[in-house]
Amino acid sequence: MNRRKIKKIIAITIFSIALSLNIPVEAFASTNIVQNVSTNLQSGTPVSKTGTTEIRTYNALSSIQTKLDTSKVTVYNNVGKADVVIFKDLKAKDIVTIYALDGKTVLGRGIAANAGNLAVALMRQLNELTTKVLVSVKSENQNESEKLGVNYSLEGITAKLDASKAVVYNNVGKADVVIFKDLKAKDIVTIYALDGKTVLGRGTVANAGNLAVALTKQLDESTTKVLVSVKSENQNESQKLEVNYNTESVSSNLDISKVMIYDNSSKADVAIFKGLKAKDVVTIYSADGNTVLGRGTAAKAGDLAVALAKQIDESVLKALVSVKSENQKESAKLEVKYIVEEVTAKLDPTNVTIYNNVGKADVVIFKNLKAKDTVTIYALDGKTVLGRGTATKAGDLAVALTKQLDESALKVLVSVKSDTLKESDMVEANILGNPMGTNIKINYFDTNLTFNGFLNSQMNLATKAQVWNDGLWIDATKDQVSYYLNPNNFINDIGINQFLKLNYMDGITAQDLNSVLVGKGVLEGKGQAFLDAGKLYNVNPVYLVAHSFLETGNGTSKLATGISLNSIHESFGDINSKVVSLNKTVTVYNVYGYGAYDSNPDLWGSEKAYAQGWFTVEQAIIGGAKYISSGYINNTTYNQNTLYKMRWDLTTLSKNPSALYAHEYATDIGWAYKQSQIMKNIIIKMKSSIFYYEVPKFIQ
C-alpha cells in the first residue's frame, strides 16, 4: 500500500470519529494535510454520512475546552435590581453561561468583546432557596466547557433603625416631616401608619448623613405613633419600629392691647399687630367670627400692618382677631374695637382757582397740597362729582373736570382727603378764566369699563407690566399699575400729552419741526421727511419726532447713524438660521426701533431696515411711519391713536376682560408718560396747529 493511500485512510478514519462524536469537522482542521475528494461542500461544513465532500485531516486535541477557574467568578445576589456575575481573565469572544442547579435553566449569558473581565446581568433572579449556580465557558471554535458550581450569598436584611435617631414633626398648615440621622449613602427610609401597610412617606439619602422626609399624608391626630423602616443598598427592608410624635399644639392668644384696627374711608381699613413672632399668621374676622376680613403673615419678628379686603361694618365697630404661630393651631378669636379715622382739615378757598374754559375741559388748580392728598370738585348740590385728582407729591395740582361747569353758577364745592384720614368738609370756590391757551381741545370719551375692572384685567395679562428697579426690569405692583393707568393722575401740562390724538393734523410746518430737531444728530434738518411721513400715513408728525427721539437717543444711536451690512440671516429673528452674504456692503438706518428685538437690537433692527429698503435717514423716517400707523394708530381693530391707548389696550380688554394677551406697544408702565414729556417740548414750538386730546372716562 503506497503512502498516499495510507494518508487517505487516516483522514477517513478521523472523519468517521468526528461524525460519531457529533463534533464539527472544522475543529480538527490541519493546514498541512488536505485531500480533495469533492468540491460540493465548503471547507468546515459538517460532513454527512453519504455523498461526497471535501475531506481534511484534523487535530483532535483542539476540540477540548478548558474549564473555568471558579476562583475568578463572583456572583452578586442583589436586592431591588438585577443579579450580576463577574468573570475575570476571559479570552476575546469567550461565551460564558450561568445556569440554575438543574443545569438546564439559563439565568444569563454574555460574550467577552475583548480579552479581560466581563459582567453579566442575570435575566432571572437567583433562587433564595439555594446558594449555588453553575457556570461554563465556550471559547471560539471550541465546545462548551464543563459546568462548575459557584456559591453566592443570600440577600441580606438591613439592620433595624435606631428609633432615637428618627424624629417626627407634626406640623400645622404644612406637610409633616420625619428627620432621620446617621443614615448610610443610598439608604431608603419608609414611614408607615400603625397598620404597617399605609405608606405616609419615603425618601432616599444621597450621601451618608441625615435626611428629612416630608410626608405625603397628614399624621393621624387620634394616635401619637408611626412605624419606620430602612433598606440599605443590596439588602432587604429592615424590621418596622414605632416612633412617637406630639399632637398639634394651639398658639397662644394675642395680647389685644397690641392690636389696633383703623376704620378708614375711601381706602382699605387696616389692622396693626405689634410684637408678633416671625411667620405668625394673623386673621381678622367679622364680629360674628364667620367672615374673614383680612389675613397677613409676619415675615420677621415685630409689627405687621394688614389691609382688610372687606370694609368693617360701621354699625358694629369691632372685629375678632386670632394668631397662628408656626407649627401650631390657630389661637382663640378675641374681640378688638375699631379706631375711627380722623377728618382731614378743610381746604383754604384762596388756594383753589377754577377756570371755566371754552372748547376744552374746565380746570381747577389746587395749591399747597400734601403728597397723596385727594381733592374732589362737586357741583353746588354737593353730590355731583365734576372731577377728582390725587397729588403725587407735595405742591400744586391741576384737575381737568370730567363734566362742564354750570354756566349759571359762579361757584363749586371742593374737598380734600389726606392719606389715612376721612374726607374734609366741603368749601365753596369761585370760578375764574382759561390758563391753557386756545390751541388745545379736550374730549372725554366713555370706556364703558370700571376702573377697578380694567386694572384687574391688566394685572391678569400673561405679559406683566414692568418697572425699572436697580438696573433690572421687574413686575410692577398693582398700586404702581393703578397710578399710571388712571387718567386723572395726568391731567396736567405734561401728562395730558399721552391723550393727544396721534392722527395727522394740519397746521404743523417743516420749519416748526426743524426748530425742535436742532442738535438731534442725524435727525437735524429732517422736518420735511417727518411731515411727509405724517401726511402719507395719517400720523401726527409731533409723535413721529418724539418717538424717534426716544428710540435713537436724540438721533445718536447706531441704528440711527447707520449700520453697515454685508450679510443677513435667512430667517429674520432666528440667530441660528443661515447667514446669507449680500452682493455688496450697504448702510441701513432705523429711527423708530422697528424690529430691534431686545436680544440684539442693533442686529435685528439693521436687518429689518435692510428688508424694508431703508438706505437713507429719510427712507427710515417715512418707511417706519407706515408700521406705526398700520399697527396701532390707524389699525381698524385696535384704533390705538393715543399714547395711552397704545400702552393700555382698551379694545381687547373691554371685549374680553379675562384675556391673557393684549395689543400693547410696551411693558414699561411709564412708557406713555415718558413719551408725553418729550412731546410737550415739541408741541410748544408748533405755532399754528390745534391739538386734539381724547381722555378715557371709567364708570365710577
XYZ file of C-alpha atoms in Angstrom:
700
model
C 0.000 0.000 0.000
C 1.541 3.311 -1.029
C 1.909 6.363 1.266
C -0.888 8.317 -0.422
C -3.463 5.580 0.293
C -2.317 5.397 3.932
C -2.917 9.187 4.366
C -6.368 8.901 2.868
C -7.295 6.017 5.187
C -6.110 8.058 8.208
C -8.164 11.071 7.114
C -11.275 8.956 6.583
C -10.828 7.311 9.987
C -10.550 10.687 11.798
C -13.529 11.950 9.852
C -15.604 8.958 10.992
C -14.649 9.548 14.609
C -15.826 13.171 14.261
C -19.167 12.031 12.901
C -19.722 9.501 15.661
C -18.954 12.120 18.355
C -21.103 14.789 16.624
C -18.063 17.126 16.514
C -17.823 19.747 13.742
C -15.054 18.684 11.436
C -13.690 22.251 11.484
C -12.467 21.511 14.998
C -9.953 19.042 13.549
C -8.687 21.136 10.660
C -4.968 20.848 9.926
C -3.456 23.164 7.420
C -0.728 20.751 6.320
C -2.730 17.690 5.238
C -5.599 18.245 2.781
C -7.041 15.719 0.347
C -9.730 16.811 -2.104
C -12.413 14.221 -2.563
C -15.050 16.590 -3.945
C -15.804 20.335 -4.075
C -19.570 20.060 -3.482
C -19.293 21.498 0.108
C -17.149 24.326 1.505
C -14.330 23.668 3.965
C -15.557 23.420 7.535
C -19.068 22.157 6.653
C -20.222 19.293 8.925
C -19.889 16.051 6.979
C -22.799 13.778 6.158
C -22.502 10.031 6.055
C -23.475 9.839 2.379
C -22.400 11.764 -0.631
C -19.063 13.271 -1.440
C -17.341 16.201 0.258
C -14.002 17.813 0.820
C -12.035 15.815 3.346
C -9.470 17.351 5.695
C -7.394 15.850 8.401
C -7.930 17.148 11.998
C -6.045 17.640 15.186
C -8.446 16.020 17.708
C -6.830 17.718 20.722
C -8.080 21.182 19.594
C -11.742 20.351 20.489
C -11.158 20.092 24.235
C -12.385 23.267 26.079
C -10.512 24.345 29.180
C -12.945 24.643 32.123
C -13.403 27.911 34.060
C -11.355 28.826 37.113
C -14.215 29.333 39.617
C -11.971 31.491 41.822
C -12.299 34.083 39.069
C -16.108 34.007 39.077
C -18.074 36.124 41.581
C -21.886 36.084 41.955
C -23.654 39.177 43.358
C -27.120 38.466 44.734
C -28.587 41.997 44.521
C -31.707 43.428 46.095
C -34.100 45.509 44.020
C -32.072 45.192 40.821
C -30.680 42.505 38.504
C -28.268 39.960 39.997
C -24.793 40.063 38.386
C -21.985 37.552 37.754
C -18.396 38.848 37.207
C -15.954 36.727 35.141
C -12.227 37.598 35.165
C -9.434 36.913 32.641
C -11.626 35.745 29.735
C -10.308 35.475 26.182
C -11.807 37.578 23.407
C -15.067 36.056 22.106
C -15.425 33.692 25.089
C -19.110 32.920 25.717
C -19.998 32.409 29.374
C -23.310 30.920 30.557
C -24.889 30.873 34.021
C -27.322 28.012 34.785
C -29.620 27.117 37.655
C -28.622 23.991 39.582
C -30.693 21.855 37.186
C -28.013 22.585 34.566
C -30.679 23.460 32.005
C -32.328 26.718 33.053
C -30.245 29.568 31.632
C -30.107 32.527 34.046
C -27.812 34.650 31.906
C -25.235 34.624 29.098
C -22.610 37.023 27.842
C -19.795 37.342 25.268
C -16.421 38.951 26.013
C -15.793 41.507 23.277
C -12.135 41.767 24.303
C -9.811 39.745 26.486
C -10.310 40.628 30.164
C -13.260 40.827 32.560
C -16.997 40.602 31.864
C -20.077 41.441 33.957
C -23.274 39.528 33.080
C -26.632 40.790 34.429
C -28.925 37.813 35.006
C -32.242 37.656 33.216
C -33.789 35.818 36.154
C -33.445 36.379 39.886
C -31.279 33.937 41.853
C -33.054 31.245 43.861
C -33.174 32.222 47.536
C -33.645 28.505 48.471
C -30.091 27.643 47.450
C -26.708 29.357 47.353
C -25.157 27.990 44.158
C -25.294 28.356 40.355
C -23.476 26.524 37.531
C -21.199 28.333 35.069
C -19.472 27.381 31.825
C -17.369 28.918 29.076
C -17.173 28.309 25.330
C -14.131 29.663 23.510
C -14.081 30.364 19.780
C -14.082 27.162 17.670
C -14.436 25.007 20.799
C -17.238 23.251 22.594
C -18.772 24.423 25.842
C -16.730 23.591 28.936
C -17.824 21.546 31.913
C -20.409 23.300 34.140
C -18.942 24.147 37.538
C -20.674 25.271 40.740
C -20.152 28.770 42.143
C -21.522 29.819 45.543
C -23.325 33.057 46.381
C -24.772 34.693 49.486
C -28.470 35.077 50.203
C -29.988 38.584 50.165
C -29.319 40.282 53.494
C -31.822 42.061 55.737
C -30.963 45.629 56.715
C -30.254 46.236 60.377
C -33.231 47.924 62.012
C -33.182 51.648 62.670
C -32.179 53.241 65.956
C -35.544 54.754 66.916
C -33.785 57.503 68.889
C -32.423 58.829 65.580
C -35.852 59.294 63.962
C -37.764 62.466 64.954
C -41.338 63.132 63.793
C -42.588 66.726 63.436
C -46.381 67.004 63.477
C -46.728 70.335 61.651
C -49.726 72.615 61.322
C -50.727 74.015 57.938
C -47.911 72.301 56.048
C -46.552 68.810 55.425
C -45.499 66.774 58.439
C -41.781 65.855 58.405
C -39.638 62.995 59.725
C -35.902 63.569 60.303
C -33.558 60.543 60.115
C -29.996 60.822 61.435
C -26.775 58.900 60.611
C -28.034 57.061 57.525
C -25.695 55.353 55.064
C -25.478 56.544 51.469
C -28.401 55.235 49.375
C -30.412 54.110 52.417
C -34.164 54.160 51.695
C -36.384 55.035 54.670
C -40.146 54.481 54.780
C -42.754 55.843 57.175
C -45.934 53.779 57.687
C -49.185 54.292 59.530
C -49.689 51.974 62.513
C -51.377 49.386 60.240
C -47.900 48.770 58.769
C -49.309 48.995 55.241
C -50.259 52.606 54.546
C -47.154 54.471 53.356
C -47.072 58.044 54.681
C -43.744 58.949 53.113
C -40.480 57.623 51.678
C -37.067 59.047 50.921
C -33.549 58.104 49.793
C -30.388 59.667 51.222
C -27.878 60.633 48.523
C -24.881 60.790 50.843
C -24.174 59.404 54.295
C -25.744 61.616 56.974
C -29.193 62.990 57.796
C -32.404 63.067 55.735
C -35.689 64.987 56.068
C -38.760 63.304 54.562
C -41.945 65.350 54.004
C -44.968 63.103 54.431
C -47.463 62.876 51.587
C -50.292 62.177 54.038
C -51.064 64.014 57.277
C -50.383 62.256 60.565
C -53.345 60.746 62.393
C -54.321 63.057 65.281
C -56.051 60.136 67.040
C -52.699 58.461 67.742
C -49.128 59.542 68.502
C -47.075 56.873 66.704
C -45.843 55.837 63.266
C -43.761 52.889 62.027
C -40.405 53.420 60.295
C -38.014 51.135 58.407
C -34.779 51.347 56.428
C -33.499 49.445 53.384
C -29.760 49.613 52.693
C -28.256 49.053 49.255
C -28.350 45.381 48.155
C -30.360 44.398 51.252
C -33.980 43.797 52.107
C -36.088 46.172 54.175
C -35.476 46.180 57.920
C -37.964 45.471 60.667
C -40.537 48.271 61.231
C -40.153 50.181 64.501
C -42.509 52.519 66.372
C -41.628 56.204 66.725
C -43.670 58.623 68.879
C -44.769 62.148 67.944
C -46.641 65.010 69.634
C -50.127 66.185 68.726
C -50.507 69.659 67.150
C -50.351 72.458 69.745
C -52.503 75.609 69.919
C -50.981 79.109 69.511
C -51.024 81.455 72.488
C -53.770 84.104 72.360
C -52.967 87.586 71.101
C -52.453 90.464 73.505
C -55.307 92.702 72.307
C -53.584 95.779 73.737
C -51.117 95.308 70.879
C -53.806 95.190 68.149
C -55.277 98.325 66.527
C -57.875 98.381 63.748
C -58.316 101.626 61.802
C -61.673 102.370 60.193
C -60.511 104.230 57.060
C -62.649 105.965 54.472
C -62.195 105.669 50.694
C -59.454 103.097 51.136
C -58.910 99.762 52.818
C -59.287 99.541 56.577
C -56.046 98.487 58.297
C -55.231 96.297 61.308
C -51.874 96.812 63.067
C -50.387 93.934 65.089
C -47.375 94.544 67.360
C -44.864 92.130 68.847
C -45.501 89.179 66.520
C -43.081 86.302 66.036
C -41.610 85.550 62.628
C -44.074 83.585 60.445
C -47.066 84.331 62.727
C -50.284 84.344 60.651
C -52.932 86.787 61.908
C -56.578 86.788 60.816
C -59.255 89.455 61.217
C -62.866 88.217 61.307
C -66.202 89.982 61.315
C -67.840 90.318 64.740
C -69.756 87.055 64.233
C -66.470 85.196 63.668
C -67.557 83.790 60.308
C -66.370 86.247 57.623
C -62.635 86.751 57.061
C -61.940 90.467 56.598
C -58.195 90.138 56.175
C -55.148 87.970 56.815
C -51.401 88.522 56.889
C -48.102 86.793 57.720
C -45.212 88.366 59.630
C -42.058 87.986 57.528
C -39.944 88.678 60.598
C -40.426 89.283 64.308
C -42.020 92.672 65.025
C -45.042 94.623 63.788
C -47.370 93.908 60.868
C -49.981 96.003 59.036
C -52.806 94.103 57.316
C -55.049 95.880 54.798
C -58.543 94.418 55.073
C -60.056 93.000 51.898
C -63.556 93.865 53.156
C -64.747 97.039 54.831
C -65.563 96.963 58.522
C -69.245 97.105 59.489
C -69.769 100.731 60.586
C -72.733 99.697 62.745
C -70.648 97.328 64.874
C -67.221 98.993 65.220
C -65.476 95.834 66.396
C -63.904 92.663 64.969
C -62.362 89.380 66.109
C -58.662 88.589 65.717
C -56.534 85.437 66.033
C -52.956 84.293 65.522
C -51.455 81.040 64.251
C -47.774 80.516 65.064
C -45.531 78.237 63.043
C -46.319 74.536 63.572
C -49.262 75.376 65.831
C -53.018 75.603 65.515
C -54.935 78.882 65.395
C -55.482 80.634 68.720
C -58.833 81.693 70.150
C -60.576 84.662 68.451
C -60.561 87.795 70.611
C -62.608 90.978 70.255
C -60.934 94.286 69.264
C -62.681 97.674 68.848
C -62.060 99.913 65.825
C -60.204 103.214 65.916
C -62.369 105.692 63.992
C -60.494 107.726 61.385
C -59.839 111.422 61.863
C -61.237 114.002 59.446
C -58.916 115.982 57.113
C -58.723 119.730 57.685
C -60.790 121.558 55.086
C -59.231 123.455 52.165
C -58.371 127.130 52.181
C -60.531 128.596 49.336
C -57.776 131.108 48.465
C -55.623 128.116 47.382
C -58.251 126.960 44.867
C -58.710 128.508 41.404
C -61.373 127.345 38.898
C -61.031 128.115 35.172
C -64.157 127.935 33.026
C -62.589 127.171 29.602
C -64.100 127.396 26.140
C -63.778 124.422 23.768
C -61.833 122.281 26.211
C -62.095 120.841 29.717
C -62.586 123.209 32.625
C -59.669 123.076 35.089
C -59.292 123.528 38.846
C -55.861 124.434 40.287
C -55.107 123.451 43.906
C -52.085 124.909 45.703
C -50.085 123.736 48.723
C -51.351 120.169 48.827
C -49.584 117.401 50.723
C -48.362 114.250 48.976
C -51.245 111.750 48.459
C -53.942 114.394 49.117
C -57.041 113.595 47.047
C -59.153 116.599 46.022
C -62.737 116.423 44.752
C -64.783 119.062 42.913
C -68.581 118.887 43.359
C -71.468 120.790 41.814
C -73.340 123.017 44.270
C -75.707 120.148 45.122
C -72.787 118.541 46.976
C -73.410 115.203 45.248
C -72.476 115.515 41.576
C -68.713 114.911 41.163
C -67.217 117.151 38.470
C -63.641 115.943 38.871
C -61.119 114.322 41.199
C -57.336 114.104 41.405
C -54.524 112.959 43.720
C -51.270 114.809 44.374
C -48.288 112.507 43.781
C -46.025 114.904 45.663
C -46.369 117.991 47.857
C -47.215 121.151 45.883
C -49.775 122.204 43.270
C -52.193 120.058 41.252
C -54.303 120.769 38.142
C -57.508 118.734 37.795
C -59.394 118.715 34.474
C -63.116 118.349 35.103
C -64.934 115.438 33.501
C -68.163 117.482 33.406
C -68.591 121.043 32.197
C -69.249 123.746 34.774
C -72.771 125.082 35.117
C -72.777 128.412 33.222
C -75.419 129.761 35.633
C -73.315 129.048 38.699
C -70.409 131.142 39.879
C -69.115 128.589 42.377
C -68.299 124.927 43.011
C -67.707 122.912 46.179
C -64.291 121.364 46.844
C -62.923 118.969 49.463
C -59.655 117.240 50.327
C -58.863 113.856 51.834
C -55.380 113.286 53.259
C -53.797 109.861 53.406
C -55.340 107.678 56.210
C -57.887 110.413 57.094
C -61.524 110.964 56.184
C -62.656 113.485 53.587
C -62.840 117.069 54.790
C -65.903 119.288 54.834
C -66.699 120.959 51.510
C -65.910 124.631 50.954
C -67.020 126.988 48.170
C -64.581 128.194 45.478
C -65.185 130.863 42.828
C -64.951 130.263 39.048
C -62.373 132.268 37.008
C -60.830 132.112 33.393
C -58.690 129.901 30.953
C -54.980 129.040 31.619
C -54.154 126.564 28.836
C -54.442 128.549 25.616
C -56.811 128.159 22.682
C -54.828 125.572 20.644
C -55.882 122.625 22.820
C -59.228 120.826 22.574
C -60.026 118.058 25.068
C -62.720 115.438 24.574
C -63.684 112.839 27.179
C -64.986 109.512 25.918
C -66.720 106.705 27.796
C -64.828 103.401 28.024
C -67.859 101.543 29.443
C -65.396 99.931 31.874
C -64.986 100.285 35.605
C -61.508 101.430 36.575
C -61.013 98.532 39.008
C -62.201 96.052 36.400
C -59.745 97.392 33.819
C -56.960 97.375 36.416
C -57.671 93.749 37.296
C -57.651 92.812 33.598
C -54.235 94.448 33.190
C -52.850 92.578 36.206
C -54.204 89.298 34.772
C -52.261 89.580 31.487
C -49.620 86.923 30.829
C -47.126 89.639 29.818
C -46.754 91.656 33.008
C -46.395 95.437 33.269
C -42.889 96.285 34.443
C -40.834 98.966 36.179
C -37.098 99.696 36.131
C -35.561 98.968 39.526
C -31.832 98.956 40.406
C -30.744 98.093 36.881
C -33.405 95.435 36.295
C -36.908 95.285 34.841
C -39.254 93.764 37.428
C -43.016 93.151 37.539
C -44.931 96.239 38.671
C -47.159 96.121 41.749
C -50.899 96.643 41.456
C -50.581 100.089 43.069
C -47.907 101.104 40.547
C -50.025 99.957 37.611
C -53.071 101.676 39.095
C -51.266 105.025 39.232
C -50.176 105.045 35.564
C -53.476 103.544 34.417
C -55.599 106.303 36.000
C -56.066 109.240 33.573
C -56.957 111.555 36.453
C -53.316 111.425 37.598
C -52.087 113.062 34.388
C -54.494 115.854 33.586
C -51.744 118.474 33.715
C -49.461 120.266 31.244
C -47.126 117.272 30.855
C -49.055 114.077 31.451
C -52.009 115.193 29.366
C -49.998 114.687 26.174
C -50.393 110.920 26.450
C -54.021 111.601 25.444
C -53.036 113.630 22.346
C -54.641 112.216 19.194
C -51.840 110.823 17.071
C -53.645 111.157 13.730
C -52.306 113.729 11.267
C -53.463 117.324 11.775
C -52.923 120.441 9.654
C -51.011 123.483 10.782
C -47.631 121.897 11.529
C -44.828 123.030 9.206
C -41.417 121.605 8.308
C -39.928 124.811 9.737
C -41.694 124.172 13.079
C -40.350 120.616 13.144
C -36.809 121.660 12.209
C -36.790 124.050 15.157
C -37.029 121.078 17.544
C -34.627 118.895 15.524
C -31.655 121.230 16.038
C -28.837 119.302 17.714
C -30.612 115.935 17.324
C -27.857 114.087 15.421
C -28.837 112.624 12.051
C -32.432 113.822 12.578
C -31.448 117.500 12.363
C -32.984 119.201 9.343
C -35.285 116.262 8.540
C -38.500 118.132 9.376
C -39.872 117.739 5.837
C -39.374 113.957 5.977
C -41.351 113.742 9.231
C -44.061 115.969 7.755
C -44.257 113.841 4.574
C -44.424 110.652 6.644
C -47.257 112.083 8.752
C -49.316 113.086 5.716
C -48.682 109.823 3.874
C -49.658 107.530 6.740
C -52.051 109.771 8.733
C -49.766 110.116 11.763
C -49.149 113.244 13.832
C -45.583 114.422 12.965
C -45.127 115.552 16.568
C -45.473 111.941 17.678
C -43.106 110.664 14.975
C -40.440 113.112 16.130
C -40.966 112.240 19.799
C -40.861 108.506 19.039
C -37.608 108.863 17.096
C -36.034 110.928 19.917
C -36.822 108.206 22.461
C -35.705 105.269 20.288
C -32.496 106.831 18.923
C -31.224 108.759 21.910
C -31.932 112.056 20.102
C -30.579 110.851 16.783
C -27.288 109.393 18.037
C -27.850 105.613 18.257
C -26.057 103.144 15.978
C -29.296 102.289 14.191
C -29.982 105.978 13.560
C -26.480 106.898 12.369
C -26.282 103.860 10.101
C -25.062 100.268 10.334
C -23.121 98.607 7.503
C -24.228 95.144 6.416
C -22.544 92.587 4.174
C -24.746 89.623 5.204
C -28.135 88.923 6.776
C -29.881 85.947 8.397
C -32.107 83.927 6.103
C -34.846 83.822 8.759
C -35.400 87.175 10.482
C -35.125 86.982 14.260
C -33.609 83.457 14.231
C -29.948 83.732 15.272
C -29.388 80.088 14.309
C -30.673 80.467 10.757
C -28.360 80.516 7.734
C -26.363 83.714 7.149
C -26.634 84.935 3.547
C -23.955 87.179 2.024
C -25.013 90.356 0.219
C -23.672 91.371 -3.188
C -22.148 94.455 -1.648
C -21.854 96.215 1.699
C -24.768 98.579 2.366
C -25.566 101.053 5.125
C -29.074 100.961 6.633
C -30.964 103.228 9.058
C -33.752 102.666 11.592
C -35.102 105.623 13.584
C -38.127 104.078 15.332
C -36.550 100.859 16.632
C -38.804 98.817 14.382
C -37.805 95.123 14.573
C -34.991 95.879 17.062
C -35.554 92.874 19.324
C -34.150 93.184 22.853
C -31.940 90.097 22.344
C -29.767 92.032 19.833
C -31.377 95.359 18.839
C -28.630 96.563 16.501
C -28.504 93.229 14.598
C -32.242 92.744 14.133
C -33.001 96.468 13.756
C -30.463 96.743 10.918
C -31.669 93.545 9.200
C -35.264 94.803 9.377
C -34.119 98.107 7.860
C -32.402 96.217 5.017
C -35.535 94.161 4.355
C -37.599 97.381 4.181
C -35.090 99.218 1.982
C -34.205 101.987 4.432
C -30.865 103.106 2.975
C -31.193 106.779 3.966
C -32.401 108.523 7.112
C -35.344 109.927 5.130
C -36.385 106.460 3.963
C -36.250 105.228 7.576
C -38.378 108.175 8.789
C -41.051 107.724 6.136
C -40.966 103.917 5.871
C -41.059 103.327 9.620
C -44.123 105.547 9.991
C -46.091 103.068 7.894
C -45.766 100.332 10.536
C -46.613 102.609 13.450
C -49.707 103.718 11.530
C -50.969 100.313 10.419
C -50.019 98.513 13.630
C -51.509 100.947 16.121
C -52.680 104.470 15.253
C -54.837 103.632 12.248
C -55.354 99.962 12.961
C -59.018 99.225 12.253
C -59.195 96.604 15.002
C -57.476 98.392 17.883
C -57.675 102.109 16.929
C -54.828 102.986 19.306
C -54.496 106.629 18.308
C -53.169 107.978 21.630
C -50.120 107.020 23.650
C -52.442 105.938 26.452
C -54.342 103.565 24.141
C -51.078 102.196 22.717
C -49.839 101.383 26.217
C -53.167 100.228 27.689
C -55.317 98.183 25.271
C -58.885 99.303 25.942
C -60.349 97.489 22.920
C -59.239 93.933 23.727
C -59.965 94.093 27.455
C -63.375 95.720 27.015
C -64.384 92.783 24.816
C -62.710 90.114 26.951
C -61.806 91.283 30.483
C -60.158 87.921 31.260
C -57.916 87.895 28.161
C -54.313 86.807 28.804
C -52.849 88.802 25.905
C -53.398 92.375 24.771
C -52.175 94.528 21.876
C -49.876 96.867 23.793
C -46.764 98.661 22.489
C -44.646 98.412 25.650
C -44.489 96.698 29.054
C -42.952 99.741 30.817
C -45.798 101.224 32.904
C -44.325 104.723 32.395
C -43.835 104.453 28.599
C -46.759 106.723 27.648
C -45.841 109.290 30.314
C -42.195 109.390 29.171
C -43.271 109.957 25.564
C -45.684 112.612 26.819
C -42.832 114.545 28.419
C -40.881 114.575 25.153
C -43.958 115.646 23.175
C -44.601 118.616 25.475
C -41.325 120.228 24.409
C -42.241 119.697 20.753
C -45.847 120.921 20.990
C -44.922 124.276 22.493
C -42.876 125.049 19.340
C -45.742 124.296 16.951
C -47.121 127.758 16.167
C -50.333 127.254 14.210
C -51.734 123.793 14.855
C -54.667 122.874 17.093
C -54.045 119.790 19.194
C -56.885 117.418 19.991
C -56.978 115.250 23.097
C -59.093 112.181 23.923
C -59.245 111.286 27.616
C -60.905 107.995 28.687
C -63.601 108.013 31.356
C -64.267 104.996 33.529
C -67.510 104.105 35.250
C -67.383 105.310 38.863
